[in-house]
Amino acid sequence: MAARTSIHAVPCVTALILAAATFPLAVSAQDCSPSDITLGSQAEVDAFQSDHGPCDRVTGNLTIEGADVTSLAGLSALVEVHGLRIRNNPALPGLAGLGALTEAGDLRIARNPGLTHLHGLEALERVGYLIITDNEALLSLAG
């Protein structure tokens, strides 16, 4: 008996091939510009993607240092940062906004007197080295 081929199978196979060609399986990282970035205010954190992106990787150092920084939500697309320095942010209570970050070449969190927790770093898988110092309100390293 000869094998039967359904005429309905051809459009399905064609649709799958078209979908695979249209949508790549892997999305490549987009570098932020310039490679070294300093954010000195909440407005600069909020405008991060419009000023430096669209991007999800900082190939140099990203420094966040500002008296009025209260949220890192503007950094929510970042997946990788070569060097992340979060320092001298007296009004910053936590690190929410860094939830997509999976890799940091080095991570320094220093002199943030209002920092009470590290929630927001749960996705972090790799860190070259880690320094957490002089964060008086930080009671736990959970997060």
PDB file of C-alpha atoms in Angstrom:
ATOM      1  CA  MET A   1       0.000   0.000   0.000  1.00  0.00           C
ATOM      2  CA  ALA A   2       1.396   3.411  -0.929  1.00  0.00           C
ATOM      3  CA  ALA A   3       1.963   6.021   1.777  1.00  0.00           C
ATOM      4  CA  ARG A   4      -0.597   8.774   1.815  1.00  0.00           C
ATOM      5  CA  THR A   5       0.373  12.389   2.236  1.00  0.00           C
ATOM      6  CA  SER A   6      -2.176  14.787   3.550  1.00  0.00           C
ATOM      7  CA  ILE A   7      -2.515  17.975   1.550  1.00  0.00           C
ATOM      8  CA  HIS A   8      -3.001  19.789   4.862  1.00  0.00           C
ATOM      9  CA  ALA A   9       0.514  18.886   6.056  1.00  0.00           C
ATOM     10  CA  VAL A  10       2.251  20.957   3.372  1.00  0.00           C
ATOM     11  CA  PRO A  11       0.933  24.352   4.586  1.00  0.00           C
ATOM     12  CA  CYS A  12       1.894  23.459   8.195  1.00  0.00           C
ATOM     13  CA  VAL A  13       5.466  22.549   7.223  1.00  0.00           C
ATOM     14  CA  THR A  14       5.709  25.692   5.104  1.00  0.00           C
ATOM     15  CA  ALA A  15       4.464  27.805   8.024  1.00  0.00           C
ATOM     16  CA  LEU A  16       7.034  26.258  10.395  1.00  0.00           C
ATOM     17  CA  ILE A  17       9.887  26.881   7.965  1.00  0.00           C
ATOM     18  CA  LEU A  18       8.733  30.464   7.457  1.00  0.00           C
ATOM     19  CA  ALA A  19       8.470  31.022  11.231  1.00  0.00           C
ATOM     20  CA  ALA A  20      11.968  29.622  11.829  1.00  0.00           C
ATOM     21  CA  ALA A  21      13.432  31.868   9.147  1.00  0.00           C
ATOM     22  CA  THR A  22      11.576  34.928  10.394  1.00  0.00           C
ATOM     23  CA  PHE A  23      12.296  34.602  14.122  1.00  0.00           C
ATOM     24  CA  PRO A  24      15.887  33.712  15.063  1.00  0.00           C
ATOM     25  CA  LEU A  25      16.257  31.333  17.993  1.00  0.00           C
ATOM     26  CA  ALA A  26      18.934  33.337  19.789  1.00  0.00           C
ATOM     27  CA  VAL A  27      18.853  37.052  20.383  1.00  0.00           C
ATOM     28  CA  SER A  28      22.264  38.680  20.478  1.00  0.00           C
ATOM     29  CA  ALA A  29      23.142  41.163  23.194  1.00  0.00           C
ATOM     30  CA  GLN A  30      23.126  44.842  22.377  1.00  0.00           C
ATOM     31  CA  ASP A  31      25.995  46.911  23.784  1.00  0.00           C
ATOM     32  CA  CYS A  32      25.244  50.182  25.535  1.00  0.00           C
ATOM     33  CA  SER A  33      27.072  53.287  24.423  1.00  0.00           C
ATOM     34  CA  PRO A  34      29.538  54.528  25.570  1.00  0.00           C
ATOM     35  CA  SER A  35      31.217  51.574  27.258  1.00  0.00           C
ATOM     36  CA  ASP A  36      31.763  53.443  30.573  1.00  0.00           C
ATOM     37  CA  ILE A  37      28.645  55.128  31.939  1.00  0.00           C
ATOM     38  CA  THR A  38      28.050  57.175  35.096  1.00  0.00           C
ATOM     39  CA  LEU A  39      24.513  57.891  36.248  1.00  0.00           C
ATOM     40  CA  GLY A  40      24.484  60.732  38.774  1.00  0.00           C
ATOM     41  CA  SER A  41      20.766  61.299  39.346  1.00  0.00           C
ATOM     42  CA  GLN A  42      17.400  59.570  39.324  1.00  0.00           C
ATOM     43  CA  ALA A  43      16.589  61.319  36.040  1.00  0.00           C
ATOM     44  CA  GLU A  44      19.699  59.772  34.452  1.00  0.00           C
ATOM     45  CA  VAL A  45      18.788  56.303  35.746  1.00  0.00           C
ATOM     46  CA  ASP A  46      15.252  56.692  34.376  1.00  0.00           C
ATOM     47  CA  ALA A  47      16.568  57.849  30.974  1.00  0.00           C
ATOM     48  CA  PHE A  48      19.184  55.088  30.721  1.00  0.00           C
ATOM     49  CA  GLN A  49      17.666  53.268  27.734  1.00  0.00           C
ATOM     50  CA  SER A  50      16.845  56.427  25.809  1.00  0.00           C
ATOM     51  CA  ASP A  51      20.305  57.900  26.434  1.00  0.00           C
ATOM     52  CA  HIS A  52      22.476  54.771  26.063  1.00  0.00           C
ATOM     53  CA  GLY A  53      20.379  52.107  24.337  1.00  0.00           C
ATOM     54  CA  PRO A  54      18.393  50.251  23.503  1.00  0.00           C
ATOM     55  CA  CYS A  55      20.819  47.829  25.094  1.00  0.00           C
ATOM     56  CA  ASP A  56      21.235  45.035  27.612  1.00  0.00           C
ATOM     57  CA  ARG A  57      25.019  44.911  28.104  1.00  0.00           C
ATOM     58  CA  VAL A  58      27.524  47.450  29.448  1.00  0.00           C
ATOM     59  CA  THR A  59      30.986  46.455  28.234  1.00  0.00           C
ATOM     60  CA  GLY A  60      32.759  48.851  30.592  1.00  0.00           C
ATOM     61  CA  ASN A  61      31.859  50.197  34.016  1.00  0.00           C
ATOM     62  CA  LEU A  62      28.410  51.362  35.036  1.00  0.00           C
ATOM     63  CA  THR A  63      28.524  53.677  38.043  1.00  0.00           C
ATOM     64  CA  ILE A  64      25.369  54.744  39.852  1.00  0.00           C
ATOM     65  CA  GLU A  65      26.109  57.539  42.276  1.00  0.00           C
ATOM     66  CA  GLY A  66      23.518  60.183  43.120  1.00  0.00           C
ATOM     67  CA  ALA A  67      21.966  61.792  46.166  1.00  0.00           C
ATOM     68  CA  ASP A  68      18.441  61.520  44.721  1.00  0.00           C
ATOM     69  CA  VAL A  69      18.612  57.955  43.319  1.00  0.00           C
ATOM     70  CA  THR A  70      15.714  55.989  44.811  1.00  0.00           C
ATOM     71  CA  SER A  71      15.062  53.362  42.122  1.00  0.00           C
ATOM     72  CA  LEU A  72      17.038  51.347  39.589  1.00  0.00           C
ATOM     73  CA  ALA A  73      13.967  50.499  37.475  1.00  0.00           C
ATOM     74  CA  GLY A  74      15.486  52.268  34.468  1.00  0.00           C
ATOM     75  CA  LEU A  75      18.131  49.528  34.340  1.00  0.00           C
ATOM     76  CA  SER A  76      15.645  46.655  34.131  1.00  0.00           C
ATOM     77  CA  ALA A  77      16.818  45.504  30.665  1.00  0.00           C
ATOM     78  CA  LEU A  78      20.449  44.988  31.698  1.00  0.00           C
ATOM     79  CA  VAL A  79      21.635  41.387  31.552  1.00  0.00           C
ATOM     80  CA  GLU A  80      25.410  41.850  31.688  1.00  0.00           C
ATOM     81  CA  VAL A  81      27.713  44.540  33.077  1.00  0.00           C
ATOM     82  CA  HIS A  82      31.506  44.353  33.061  1.00  0.00           C
ATOM     83  CA  GLY A  83      31.787  46.449  36.230  1.00  0.00           C
ATOM     84  CA  LEU A  84      28.844  47.648  38.322  1.00  0.00           C
ATOM     85  CA  ARG A  85      29.455  50.247  41.011  1.00  0.00           C
ATOM     86  CA  ILE A  86      26.525  51.297  43.160  1.00  0.00           C
ATOM     87  CA  ARG A  87      27.865  53.830  45.622  1.00  0.00           C
ATOM     88  CA  ASN A  88      27.024  57.004  47.515  1.00  0.00           C
ATOM     89  CA  ASN A  89      23.253  56.730  47.035  1.00  0.00           C
ATOM     90  CA  PRO A  90      21.799  57.751  50.421  1.00  0.00           C
ATOM     91  CA  ALA A  91      18.153  57.440  49.322  1.00  0.00           C
ATOM     92  CA  LEU A  92      18.417  54.035  47.579  1.00  0.00           C
ATOM     93  CA  PRO A  93      16.491  51.401  49.610  1.00  0.00           C
ATOM     94  CA  GLY A  94      17.141  48.345  47.403  1.00  0.00           C
ATOM     95  CA  LEU A  95      18.336  46.992  44.076  1.00  0.00           C
ATOM     96  CA  ALA A  96      14.997  46.199  42.448  1.00  0.00           C
ATOM     97  CA  GLY A  97      15.379  47.051  38.790  1.00  0.00           C
ATOM     98  CA  LEU A  98      18.406  44.807  38.350  1.00  0.00           C
ATOM     99  CA  GLY A  99      16.236  41.698  38.146  1.00  0.00           C
ATOM    100  CA  ALA A 100      17.425  40.708  34.662  1.00  0.00           C
ATOM    101  CA  LEU A 101      21.126  40.995  35.534  1.00  0.00           C
ATOM    102  CA  THR A 102      22.804  37.585  35.217  1.00  0.00           C
ATOM    103  CA  GLU A 103      26.483  38.532  35.008  1.00  0.00           C
ATOM    104  CA  ALA A 104      28.755  41.192  36.464  1.00  0.00           C
ATOM    105  CA  GLY A 105      32.524  41.139  35.982  1.00  0.00           C
ATOM    106  CA  ASP A 106      32.754  42.870  39.315  1.00  0.00           C
ATOM    107  CA  LEU A 107      30.098  44.233  41.613  1.00  0.00           C
ATOM    108  CA  ARG A 108      30.783  46.910  44.194  1.00  0.00           C
ATOM    109  CA  ILE A 109      28.028  48.134  46.503  1.00  0.00           C
ATOM    110  CA  ALA A 110      29.360  50.766  48.887  1.00  0.00           C
ATOM    111  CA  ARG A 111      28.287  53.730  51.005  1.00  0.00           C
ATOM    112  CA  ASN A 112      24.533  53.455  50.440  1.00  0.00           C
ATOM    113  CA  PRO A 113      23.248  54.257  53.948  1.00  0.00           C
ATOM    114  CA  GLY A 114      19.569  53.674  53.069  1.00  0.00           C
ATOM    115  CA  LEU A 115      20.119  50.264  51.445  1.00  0.00           C
ATOM    116  CA  THR A 116      18.157  47.729  53.490  1.00  0.00           C
ATOM    117  CA  HIS A 117      18.226  44.664  51.214  1.00  0.00           C
ATOM    118  CA  LEU A 118      19.773  43.190  48.078  1.00  0.00           C
ATOM    119  CA  HIS A 119      16.510  42.043  46.467  1.00  0.00           C
ATOM    120  CA  GLY A 120      16.850  42.492  42.731  1.00  0.00           C
ATOM    121  CA  LEU A 121      19.989  40.392  42.346  1.00  0.00           C
ATOM    122  CA  GLU A 122      18.189  37.033  42.344  1.00  0.00           C
ATOM    123  CA  ALA A 123      19.000  36.320  38.665  1.00  0.00           C
ATOM    124  CA  LEU A 124      22.733  36.971  39.141  1.00  0.00           C
ATOM    125  CA  GLU A 125      24.639  33.818  38.164  1.00  0.00           C
ATOM    126  CA  ARG A 126      28.249  34.995  37.752  1.00  0.00           C
ATOM    127  CA  VAL A 127      30.317  37.662  39.465  1.00  0.00           C
ATOM    128  CA  GLY A 128      34.063  38.142  38.988  1.00  0.00           C
ATOM    129  CA  TYR A 129      34.395  39.625  42.447  1.00  0.00           C
ATOM    130  CA  LEU A 130      32.045  41.160  44.946  1.00  0.00           C
ATOM    131  CA  ILE A 131      32.572  43.994  47.420  1.00  0.00           C
ATOM    132  CA  ILE A 132      29.789  45.084  49.765  1.00  0.00           C
ATOM    133  CA  THR A 133      30.879  47.662  52.310  1.00  0.00           C
ATOM    134  CA  ASP A 134      29.650  50.618  54.388  1.00  0.00           C
ATOM    135  CA  ASN A 135      25.920  50.054  53.874  1.00  0.00           C
ATOM    136  CA  GLU A 136      24.809  50.722  57.466  1.00  0.00           C
ATOM    137  CA  ALA A 137      21.132  49.735  57.084  1.00  0.00           C
ATOM    138  CA  LEU A 138      21.857  46.470  55.271  1.00  0.00           C
ATOM    139  CA  LEU A 139      20.848  43.688  57.625  1.00  0.00           C
ATOM    140  CA  SER A 140      20.983  40.681  55.297  1.00  0.00           C
ATOM    141  CA  LEU A 141      22.788  39.531  52.197  1.00  0.00           C
ATOM    142  CA  ALA A 142      19.675  37.676  51.015  1.00  0.00           C
ATOM    143  CA  GLY A 143      18.571  38.647  47.569  1.00  0.00           C
TER     144      GLY A 143
END
